[in-house]
Tab-separated table of C-alpha atoms in Angstrom:
chain	number	residue	atom	x	y	z
A	4	MET	CA	0.337	0.102	0.368
A	5	LEU	CA	2.286	2.214	0.650
A	6	LEU	CA	4.275	1.698	-2.608
A	7	LEU	CA	1.111	2.023	-3.784
A	8	LYS	CA	0.822	5.626	-2.650
A	9	TYR	CA	4.023	6.982	-3.816
A	10	LEU	CA	3.043	5.638	-7.213
A	11	LEU	CA	0.753	7.337	-7.517
A	12	LEU	CA	2.048	10.649	-6.147
A	13	PHE	CA	5.004	10.523	-8.293
A	14	THR	CA	2.536	9.919	-11.254
A	15	GLY	CA	0.377	12.795	-10.609
A	16	ALA	CA	3.578	15.247	-9.443
A	17	GLY	CA	5.331	14.110	-12.770
A	18	LEU	CA	1.857	14.191	-14.939
A	19	LEU	CA	1.482	17.938	-13.313
A	20	GLY	CA	5.439	18.712	-13.976
A	21	GLY	CA	4.999	17.762	-17.389
A	22	ALA	CA	2.344	20.180	-17.879
A	23	LEU	CA	4.187	23.356	-16.432
A	24	ALA	CA	6.918	22.083	-18.736
A	25	ILE	CA	5.127	22.825	-21.918
A	26	VAL	CA	4.321	25.819	-21.161
A	27	VAL	CA	7.519	26.886	-19.945
A	28	TYR	CA	9.096	26.131	-23.457
A	29	ASP	CA	6.237	27.275	-25.548
A	30	ILE	CA	7.261	30.299	-23.470
A	31	TYR	CA	10.525	30.109	-23.616
A	32	ARG	CA	9.957	29.662	-28.186
A	33	ALA	CA	7.657	32.655	-27.905
A	34	ARG	CA	11.062	34.954	-26.267
A	35	GLU	CA	13.413	33.717	-29.183
A	36	SER	CA	11.450	34.282	-31.256
A	37	TRP	CA	10.857	37.386	-30.455
A	38	ARG	CA	14.179	38.505	-29.876
A	39	ALA	CA	15.320	37.199	-33.106
A	40	GLU	CA	13.188	40.017	-35.359
A	41	THR	CA	13.832	41.826	-37.674
A	42	PRO	CA	13.391	44.104	-40.188
A	43	GLU	CA	14.679	41.436	-42.183
A	44	THR	CA	13.504	38.248	-41.393
A	45	PRO	CA	9.744	39.310	-39.664
A	46	ARG	CA	8.343	37.418	-36.097
A	47	THR	CA	6.799	34.020	-36.426
A	48	ALA	CA	4.365	33.979	-33.796
A	49	VAL	CA	4.363	30.958	-30.855
A	50	ALA	CA	1.561	29.885	-29.857
A	51	ILE	CA	1.352	28.742	-26.138
A	52	ARG	CA	0.059	25.557	-25.497
A	53	TRP	CA	-2.633	26.039	-22.597
A	54	ARG	CA	-5.061	24.251	-23.574
A	55	SER	CA	-2.983	21.227	-23.399
A	56	SER	CA	-0.844	21.948	-20.389
A	57	GLY	CA	-4.275	22.031	-18.442
A	58	ARG	CA	-5.776	18.665	-20.347
A	59	LEU	CA	-2.162	17.421	-18.128
A	60	ALA	CA	-2.801	19.027	-15.099
A	61	LEU	CA	-6.577	17.902	-14.793
A	62	LEU	CA	-4.900	14.697	-15.974
A	63	SER	CA	-2.452	14.749	-12.587
A	64	ILE	CA	-5.140	16.061	-10.109
A	65	ALA	CA	-6.859	11.980	-10.034
A	66	PRO	CA	-3.524	10.292	-9.187
A	67	LEU	CA	-3.021	12.967	-6.419
A	68	LEU	CA	-5.887	12.894	-4.675
A	69	LEU	CA	-5.744	8.953	-4.547
A	70	GLY	CA	-1.957	8.701	-3.332
A	71	LEU	CA	-3.453	11.634	-0.439
A	72	SER	CA	-6.063	9.620	0.395
A	73	ILE	CA	-3.960	7.333	1.126
A	74	VAL	CA	-2.954	7.082	4.639
A	75	LEU	CA	-0.988	4.751	6.601
A	76	VAL	CA	-0.102	4.273	10.696
A	77	PRO	CA	3.106	2.825	11.510
A	78	ALA	CA	3.292	0.172	14.349
A	79	GLY	CA	3.677	1.471	17.348
A	80	SER	CA	1.545	3.888	16.663
A	81	ALA	CA	-2.000	5.455	16.319
A	82	GLY	CA	-4.080	8.572	14.865
A	83	VAL	CA	-6.759	10.189	15.352
A	84	LEU	CA	-9.104	11.507	12.171
A	85	VAL	CA	-9.250	14.876	12.032
A	86	SER	CA	-11.845	16.590	10.134
A	87	GLN	CA	-11.542	19.596	8.832
A	88	ILE	CA	-15.445	20.462	8.624
A	89	SER	CA	-16.741	18.217	10.856
A	90	GLY	CA	-12.925	18.480	13.615
A	91	THR	CA	-12.268	15.560	16.227
A	92	GLU	CA	-13.982	12.277	14.469
A	93	PRO	CA	-15.033	9.639	17.125
A	94	GLY	CA	-12.817	6.339	17.067
A	95	THR	CA	-8.994	5.438	16.740
A	96	LEU	CA	-6.727	4.783	13.443
A	97	TYR	CA	-4.824	1.586	14.559
A	98	SER	CA	-1.779	0.433	11.886
A	99	GLY	CA	-1.727	0.005	9.023
A	100	ALA	CA	-3.879	1.477	5.826
A	101	HIS	CA	-6.175	4.253	5.883
A	102	TRP	CA	-8.963	6.086	3.449
A	103	ILE	CA	-9.681	9.154	4.214
A	104	MET	CA	-11.175	12.536	1.897
A	105	PRO	CA	-8.035	14.345	1.039
A	106	LEU	CA	-7.995	18.384	1.814
A	107	ILE	CA	-10.824	18.472	4.339
A	108	GLU	CA	-9.838	15.044	6.337
A	109	SER	CA	-5.971	15.215	8.411
A	110	VAL	CA	-4.741	12.511	10.238
A	111	THR	CA	-2.469	12.785	14.040
A	112	LEU	CA	-0.386	10.401	15.180
A	113	TYR	CA	0.329	8.906	18.474
A	114	ASP	CA	1.851	6.734	19.670
A	115	THR	CA	1.390	4.433	21.656
A	116	ARG	CA	4.549	2.480	23.247
A	117	GLU	CA	5.289	3.074	26.607
A	118	LYS	CA	7.126	5.776	27.551
A	119	VAL	CA	8.817	6.301	31.365
A	120	PHE	CA	8.827	9.515	32.942
A	121	THR	CA	11.672	10.342	35.750
A	122	THR	CA	13.489	12.256	37.923
A	123	ALA	CA	17.015	12.474	39.567
A	124	LEU	CA	18.775	13.845	42.205
A	125	GLY	CA	21.861	16.373	41.569
A	126	GLU	CA	21.537	16.129	37.444
A	127	LYS	CA	20.760	19.572	35.252
A	128	LYS	CA	19.250	17.672	32.741
A	129	THR	CA	16.567	15.747	34.773
A	130	GLU	CA	14.258	17.332	36.953
A	131	THR	CA	14.533	17.205	40.620
A	132	LEU	CA	11.293	16.323	42.176
A	133	GLN	CA	10.989	18.830	45.523
A	134	VAL	CA	8.511	17.816	48.895
A	135	GLN	CA	8.199	18.652	52.049
A	136	SER	CA	7.404	16.412	55.307
A	137	LYS	CA	5.971	16.480	58.414
A	138	GLU	CA	8.533	18.522	59.729
A	139	GLY	CA	8.269	20.987	56.846
A	140	LEU	CA	12.531	19.446	56.212
A	141	PRO	CA	12.528	19.871	52.324
A	142	MET	CA	13.018	16.015	50.676
A	143	GLY	CA	14.329	15.260	47.059
A	144	LEU	CA	12.592	12.585	45.163
A	145	ALA	CA	14.080	10.176	42.467
A	146	ILE	CA	10.884	8.852	40.968
A	147	SER	CA	10.240	7.379	37.699
A	148	VAL	CA	6.516	6.995	36.230
A	149	ARG	CA	6.075	4.266	33.486
A	150	TYR	CA	2.845	5.134	30.819
A	151	ARG	CA	1.504	5.252	28.141
A	152	LEU	CA	-1.961	6.784	26.140
A	153	ASP	CA	-4.554	4.651	25.830
A	154	PRO	CA	-5.069	3.743	22.591
A	155	ARG	CA	-8.997	3.869	22.573
A	156	ARG	CA	-9.189	7.505	23.475
A	157	LEU	CA	-7.174	9.340	21.653
A	158	ASP	CA	-9.908	10.986	20.126
A	159	TYR	CA	-9.996	12.645	23.260
A	160	ILE	CA	-7.040	12.996	24.601
A	161	HIS	CA	-6.804	14.821	20.765
A	162	ALA	CA	-9.152	16.910	21.570
A	163	ASN	CA	-8.940	18.257	25.142
A	164	LEU	CA	-5.731	17.457	26.606
A	165	PRO	CA	-2.983	20.230	25.719
A	166	GLN	CA	0.462	18.950	23.731
A	167	PRO	CA	2.662	17.859	24.842
A	168	ILE	CA	1.165	14.642	27.045
A	169	GLU	CA	3.864	14.052	28.516
A	170	GLU	CA	5.425	17.789	29.359
A	171	GLU	CA	2.556	19.465	30.315
A	172	ILE	CA	0.219	16.660	31.849
A	173	VAL	CA	2.276	14.150	32.857
A	174	PRO	CA	5.068	15.809	35.302
A	175	PRO	CA	2.407	18.418	36.706
A	176	VAL	CA	0.470	14.881	38.408
A	177	VAL	CA	3.375	12.786	39.427
A	178	ALA	CA	4.810	16.034	41.158
A	179	GLY	CA	1.043	16.930	42.684
A	180	VAL	CA	-0.109	13.513	44.305
A	181	PHE	CA	3.744	13.627	46.324
A	182	ARG	CA	3.743	16.924	47.370
A	183	GLN	CA	0.018	16.348	48.703
A	184	ILE	CA	1.302	13.136	50.461
A	185	ILE	CA	4.538	13.498	51.803
A	186	PRO	CA	3.385	16.507	53.716
A	187	ASN	CA	1.563	13.762	55.429
A	188	TYR	CA	4.296	11.642	57.160
A	189	LEU	CA	7.690	12.155	58.794
A	190	VAL	CA	10.855	11.962	57.461
A	191	ARG	CA	12.105	8.820	58.957
A	192	ASP	CA	8.577	7.709	57.646
A	193	VAL	CA	8.811	8.088	53.906
A	194	PHE	CA	13.220	6.790	54.397
A	195	ALA	CA	12.687	3.983	56.169
A	196	ALA	CA	8.776	2.589	58.226
A	197	ARG	CA	6.845	3.063	55.475
A	198	ARG	CA	8.275	3.206	52.452
A	199	GLU	CA	6.549	1.096	49.966
A	200	GLU	CA	3.045	2.566	51.710
A	201	VAL	CA	3.175	6.063	50.420
A	202	ARG	CA	5.084	4.149	46.798
A	203	LYS	CA	1.482	2.744	46.681
A	204	LEU	CA	-0.621	5.631	47.567
A	205	ALA	CA	1.287	7.849	45.794
A	206	SER	CA	0.630	5.311	42.487
A	207	ASP	CA	-2.980	4.912	43.228
A	208	ALA	CA	-3.002	8.603	42.867
A	209	ILE	CA	-1.502	8.158	40.156
A	210	GLU	CA	-2.765	5.841	38.188
A	211	LYS	CA	-5.981	7.463	38.949
A	212	LYS	CA	-5.450	11.386	38.112
A	213	LEU	CA	-4.281	9.967	33.773
A	214	ALA	CA	-6.534	7.139	33.779
A	215	ALA	CA	-9.595	9.531	33.540
A	216	ASP	CA	-7.274	11.869	30.615
A	217	GLY	CA	-6.779	8.845	28.819
A	218	ILE	CA	-3.415	7.651	30.167
A	219	LEU	CA	-2.112	4.431	31.387
A	220	VAL	CA	0.062	3.939	34.159
A	221	LYS	CA	2.112	1.049	34.505
A	222	GLU	CA	3.977	1.675	37.845
A	223	VAL	CA	5.444	4.349	39.930
A	224	ILE	CA	9.064	3.613	41.593
A	225	LEU	CA	10.780	5.207	44.111
A	226	ARG	CA	14.056	4.644	43.625
A	227	ASP	CA	15.756	7.163	46.070
A	228	ILE	CA	15.445	9.748	48.719
A	229	GLN	CA	17.936	12.642	49.412
A	230	LEU	CA	17.197	13.767	52.845
A	231	PRO	CA	18.102	17.555	54.587
A	232	PRO	CA	22.112	17.173	54.984
A	233	GLU	CA	21.570	18.246	59.131
A	234	TYR	CA	18.287	15.037	58.911
A	235	ALA	CA	21.361	13.073	57.563
A	236	ARG	CA	23.603	13.148	60.656
A	237	GLY	CA	21.235	13.375	63.208
A	238	LEU	CA	19.408	9.614	61.592
A	239	GLU	CA	23.401	8.240	61.319
A	240	GLY	CA	23.686	9.354	64.932
A	241	LEU	CA	20.487	8.014	66.074
A	242	LEU	CA	21.144	4.758	63.888
A	243	LEU	CA	24.272	3.839	65.292
A	244	LYS	CA	22.716	4.040	68.576
A	245	GLU	CA	19.527	2.432	67.695
A	246	GLN	CA	21.990	-0.688	66.276
A	247	GLU	CA	24.546	-0.521	69.743
A	248	SER	CA	21.206	-0.852	71.483
A	249	ASP	CA	19.740	-3.306	69.135
A	250	ARG	CA	23.041	-5.201	69.223
A	251	MET	CA	23.664	-5.343	73.121
A	252	ALA	CA	20.130	-6.707	73.123
A	253	VAL	CA	20.878	-9.849	71.235
A	254	GLU	CA	23.629	-10.030	72.789
A	255	VAL	CA	21.850	-10.263	76.473
A	256	ASP	CA	19.279	-12.396	74.765
A	257	ILE	CA	22.236	-14.572	73.726
A	258	LYS	CA	23.413	-14.960	76.803
A	259	GLN	CA	20.046	-15.471	78.331
A	260	LYS	CA	19.823	-18.400	75.853
A	261	MET	CA	23.356	-20.078	76.479
A	262	VAL	CA	22.650	-19.845	80.617
A	263	ARG	CA	19.642	-21.380	79.160
A	264	THR	CA	21.046	-23.935	76.838
A	265	ALA	CA	23.291	-24.944	80.045
A	266	GLU	CA	20.179	-25.463	82.450
A	267	LEU	CA	18.589	-27.543	79.859
A	268	GLU	CA	22.049	-29.641	78.949
A	269	ALA	CA	22.282	-30.177	82.573
A	270	GLU	CA	18.742	-31.322	83.849
A	271	ALA	CA	19.232	-33.356	80.479
A	272	GLU	CA	22.412	-34.758	81.600
A	273	LYS	CA	21.095	-35.622	84.942
A	274	ALA	CA	18.088	-37.551	83.058
A	275	ARG	CA	20.402	-39.498	80.644
A	276	ARG	CA	22.557	-40.304	84.059
A	277	VAL	CA	18.987	-41.864	85.672
A	278	LYS	CA	17.786	-43.701	83.125
A	279	ALA	CA	21.647	-45.449	82.597
A	280	ALA	CA	21.814	-45.744	86.030
A	281	GLU	CA	17.662	-47.826	85.907
A	282	GLY	CA	19.030	-49.213	83.186
A	283	ASP	CA	21.891	-51.036	84.347
A	284	ALA	CA	19.682	-52.547	86.969
A	285	GLN	CA	17.768	-53.485	85.044
A	286	ILE	CA	20.430	-55.205	83.218
A	287	VAL	CA	21.175	-56.433	85.847
A	288	VAL	CA	18.174	-58.033	87.069
A	289	LEU	CA	17.893	-59.462	83.557
A	290	ASN	CA	21.716	-61.624	83.710
A	291	ALA	CA	20.536	-62.682	86.508
A	292	LYS	CA	17.593	-63.975	85.877
A	293	ALA	CA	18.901	-65.323	81.772
A	294	GLN	CA	21.789	-67.198	84.507
A	295	ALA	CA	18.787	-69.170	86.468
A	296	ASP	CA	16.288	-70.122	83.934
A	297	ALA	CA	19.630	-70.685	81.525
A	298	MET	CA	21.569	-73.436	85.257
A	299	GLN	CA	17.256	-75.078	85.048
A	300	HIS	CA	18.638	-76.616	80.723
A	301	THR	CA	22.291	-76.694	81.939
A	302	LEU	CA	22.367	-80.204	83.575
A	303	PRO	CA	20.576	-81.195	80.366
A	304	LEU	CA	22.580	-80.406	78.330
A	305	LYS	CA	25.261	-81.249	80.456
A	306	GLN	CA	23.973	-85.376	80.519
A	307	LYS	CA	23.876	-85.314	76.851
A	308	GLN	CA	27.159	-83.276	75.998
A	309	ILE	CA	28.448	-86.181	78.121
A	310	GLU	CA	26.225	-88.866	76.424
A	311	GLN	CA	27.523	-87.591	73.379
A	312	THR	CA	30.876	-88.297	74.298
A	313	ARG	CA	30.169	-92.090	75.374
A	314	LEU	CA	28.371	-92.961	71.921
A	315	GLU	CA	31.541	-91.155	69.934
A	316	SER	CA	34.084	-92.740	71.921
A	317	GLU	CA	32.611	-95.823	71.171
A	318	ALA	CA	32.299	-95.561	68.037
A	319	ARG	CA	35.634	-94.205	67.793
A	320	LYS	CA	35.771	-98.058	68.819
A	321	GLU	CA	34.682	-100.130	66.684
A	322	ALA	CA	36.019	-97.784	63.736
A	323	THR	CA	39.323	-98.269	65.063
A	324	VAL	CA	38.530	-102.215	65.654
A	325	LYS	CA	37.337	-102.228	61.927
A	326	ASN	CA	40.184	-100.634	60.595
A	327	ALA	CA	42.225	-102.961	62.115
A	328	GLU	CA	40.905	-105.707	60.602
A	329	ALA	CA	40.539	-104.083	57.240
A	330	MET	CA	44.264	-103.345	57.557
A	331	ALA	CA	45.137	-107.310	58.663
A	332	GLN	CA	43.161	-108.686	55.493
A	333	ALA	CA	45.299	-106.347	53.375
A	334	LYS	CA	48.382	-107.788	55.118
A	335	VAL	CA	47.585	-111.181	54.277
A	336	ILE	CA	46.851	-109.635	50.940
A	337	ASP	CA	49.539	-108.074	49.878
A	338	SER	CA	51.571	-110.736	51.297
A	339	LYS	CA	50.274	-113.608	49.092
A	340	ALA	CA	50.087	-110.855	46.679
A	341	GLU	CA	54.278	-110.778	47.091
A	342	LEU	CA	54.552	-114.223	47.695
A	343	GLU	CA	53.226	-114.869	44.770
A	344	LYS	CA	55.102	-112.513	42.760
A	345	ARG	CA	58.371	-113.241	44.185
A	346	LYS	CA	57.444	-117.775	43.361
A	347	LEU	CA	56.705	-116.015	39.499
A	348	LEU	CA	59.709	-113.785	39.655
A	349	ALA	CA	62.002	-117.072	40.323
A	350	ASP	CA	60.566	-119.386	38.015
A	351	ALA	CA	61.428	-116.949	35.218
A	352	GLU	CA	64.322	-116.329	36.098
A	353	ALA	CA	65.382	-119.960	36.726
A	354	ASN	CA	63.982	-120.189	32.862
A	355	ARG	CA	65.603	-117.372	32.244
A	356	ILE	CA	69.136	-119.739	32.765
A	357	ARG	CA	67.997	-121.874	30.964
A	358	VAL	CA	67.032	-120.523	28.173
A	359	THR	CA	70.557	-118.451	28.675
A	360	ALA	CA	72.803	-121.655	29.337
A	361	ALA	CA	70.572	-123.902	26.784
A	362	ALA	CA	71.858	-120.102	24.048
A	363	ASP	CA	75.085	-120.582	25.557
A	364	SER	CA	75.884	-124.611	25.336
A	365	GLU	CA	74.942	-123.007	21.303
A	366	ARG	CA	76.992	-121.182	21.239
A	367	LEU	CA	80.071	-122.609	22.479
A	368	LYS	CA	79.468	-125.644	20.451
A	369	THR	CA	79.207	-123.164	17.070
A	370	GLU	CA	82.410	-121.884	18.430
A	371	ALA	CA	84.383	-124.738	18.906
A	372	ALA	CA	83.040	-125.974	15.450
A	373	ALA	CA	84.383	-122.758	13.516
A	374	LEU	CA	87.599	-122.257	15.640
A	375	LYS	CA	87.762	-126.337	14.661
A	376	GLN	CA	87.443	-125.330	10.871
A	377	ASN	CA	89.843	-122.117	11.412
A	378	PRO	CA	92.763	-122.349	14.010
A	379	LEU	CA	93.561	-118.783	13.546
A	380	LEU	CA	90.276	-117.120	14.896
A	381	ILE	CA	92.002	-117.366	18.653
A	382	GLN	CA	94.648	-115.058	17.399
A	383	LYS	CA	91.821	-112.591	15.623
A	384	ILE	CA	90.316	-112.663	19.141
A	385	VAL	CA	92.876	-112.226	21.569
A	386	ALA	CA	93.596	-109.105	19.423
A	387	GLU	CA	89.980	-107.861	19.458
A	388	LYS	CA	89.977	-108.326	23.055
A	389	LEU	CA	93.634	-106.480	24.090
A	390	SER	CA	92.116	-103.210	22.944
A	391	ASP	CA	89.499	-101.414	21.559
A	392	LYS	CA	92.001	-99.647	18.990
A	393	VAL	CA	93.196	-102.293	17.356
A	394	GLN	CA	91.973	-102.766	14.036
A	395	VAL	CA	91.663	-106.201	12.108
A	396	MET	CA	92.288	-107.455	8.612
A	397	MET	CA	91.968	-111.379	7.794
A	398	VAL	CA	94.591	-111.577	3.686
A	399	PRO	CA	95.057	-114.604	2.505
A	400	THR	CA	98.596	-116.118	2.426
A	401	ASP	CA	99.023	-116.125	-1.276
A	402	GLY	CA	98.022	-112.399	-1.556
A	403	LYS	CA	96.616	-112.877	-4.867
A	404	PHE	CA	94.988	-110.230	-6.387
A	405	PHE	CA	94.915	-108.393	-3.297
A	406	PHE	CA	96.312	-104.645	-2.988
A	407	ALA	CA	98.404	-104.637	0.359
A	408	ASN	CA	100.071	-107.705	-0.814
A	409	ASP	CA	102.514	-105.419	-1.751
A	410	VAL	CA	102.505	-103.663	1.815
A	411	LEU	CA	103.315	-106.233	4.049
A	412	LYS	CA	106.207	-107.747	2.115
A	413	ALA	CA	109.185	-105.722	1.382
A	414	ALA	CA	109.502	-102.400	-1.093
A	415	PRO	CA	111.838	-104.232	-3.805
A	416	ALA	CA	108.687	-107.100	-4.025
A	417	ALA	CA	106.242	-104.342	-4.401
A	418	THR	CA	107.652	-102.531	-7.679
A	419	GLN	CA	107.958	-105.187	-9.644
A	420	PRO	CA	104.876	-106.529	-11.612
A	421	ALA	CA	101.949	-107.613	-11.200
A	422	GLN	CA	101.840	-109.798	-14.204
A	423	ASP	CA	105.516	-111.145	-13.200
A	424	ALA	CA	104.478	-112.905	-9.915
A	425	PRO	CA	103.973	-116.434	-10.399
A	426	ALA	CA	101.499	-117.878	-11.067
A	427	GLN	CA	99.236	-119.719	-7.902
A	428	PRO	CA	96.257	-122.384	-8.024
A	429	ASP	CA	92.878	-120.518	-7.167
A	430	ASN	CA	91.931	-123.056	-4.199
A	431	SER	CA	89.060	-121.349	-2.819
A	432	ASP	CA	87.773	-124.232	-0.081
A	433	ASP	CA	91.262	-123.753	2.084
A	434	PRO	CA	91.314	-121.655	4.974
A	435	PRO	CA	93.237	-118.196	4.901
A	436	ALA	CA	97.397	-119.092	5.053
A	437	HIS	CA	97.457	-116.193	8.429
A	438	VAL	CA	95.534	-113.142	9.519
A	439	THR	CA	97.451	-110.169	9.638
A	440	THR	CA	97.021	-106.797	12.729
A	441	THR	CA	97.770	-103.560	11.812
A	442	ALA	CA	97.298	-101.602	14.924
A	443	ARG	CA	96.772	-97.939	14.484
A	444	ARG	CA	96.599	-94.888	17.649
A	445	ALA	CA	93.556	-92.751	17.826
A	446	GLY	CA	96.592	-89.306	17.568
A	447	ARG	CA	97.635	-90.468	14.042
């Protein structure tokens, strides 16, 4: 809507400016033609387009009037419609777009947001509220009043109240209320004892008076009070004395409470001791009764214990006898098993001796047969028994086709060719002629 308003206004202004520009341009042309007139060149008549300019001017009136008929009320504000004919119209125009009659009606805007009226102490830019107490002593008050205009009564405010309201209405009303209430109280009451009462009375009175003019009061705050210098010094001394008196009264009260506490503790200790003695006596009586009752049950219990001990000893004796019999039977069984084992070992040893003797007899027979066939085996056996470092080699006596024959014989015989040796018959069935032994030592 705001864009439409300004678009209409700019359009009307443009049309009106175009009409004016046409008239100005035609006048300029006529003037130039008049200045260029000479005897040789007569003046050319230039007609001014009054009709075209008038049409454009009349045409510009419509968008201008439409633009002026749109009124926008911003957020946080409200408006009052004022007519040039009937004056202030009833009702309120709230935030948004509204249609009015241009050139006849207008809208006056009021800020409906919350405002604060403040008085301070010792500040030049802010008004100081001076009042007198019941004793006639001057006092300074620092006050803050939070208020706002009632949007429903803006027509009454605009028609009847002086403007601006925050300067013409609120300060006099607030000051007048406090100057009516404070003289009914003493300085001390206003400063300390009845301060909240004074603030509450002033708040109610201010709210009531301003509400009649369409002003809504949200809160009245009495921030600070400035006392007369002499009274402040006297009040300070009085407060110190009262504080000292209160302190002494508190100390006396504390001491009385301490004495009372000591008395109560003594009585409590006495009661505890009496109760403890009575409890000890009752415990002794109960112990004696318990012992007497226990003695009545002790003899049967002892008899049962003796009987149980006797039965346990008999059971242990019977168990010992049975264990001894079992051990004797076990020893008899072990003796029989040991005898049987020894018998079996003796039979096995006898059988081993018989088998070994038969084997030795067979071996001796074999060795006797071998020695009978080869007597030289005795030397071999003797050589073997002499040392474990002696090696025995058996060769045939003729040494035919054996490479060690030349080694064992003399050196000249070793150089002769093998084919020059005399041929000897090959008697493979004959036993070897002799045995040659060679000993080697381990270090060589």
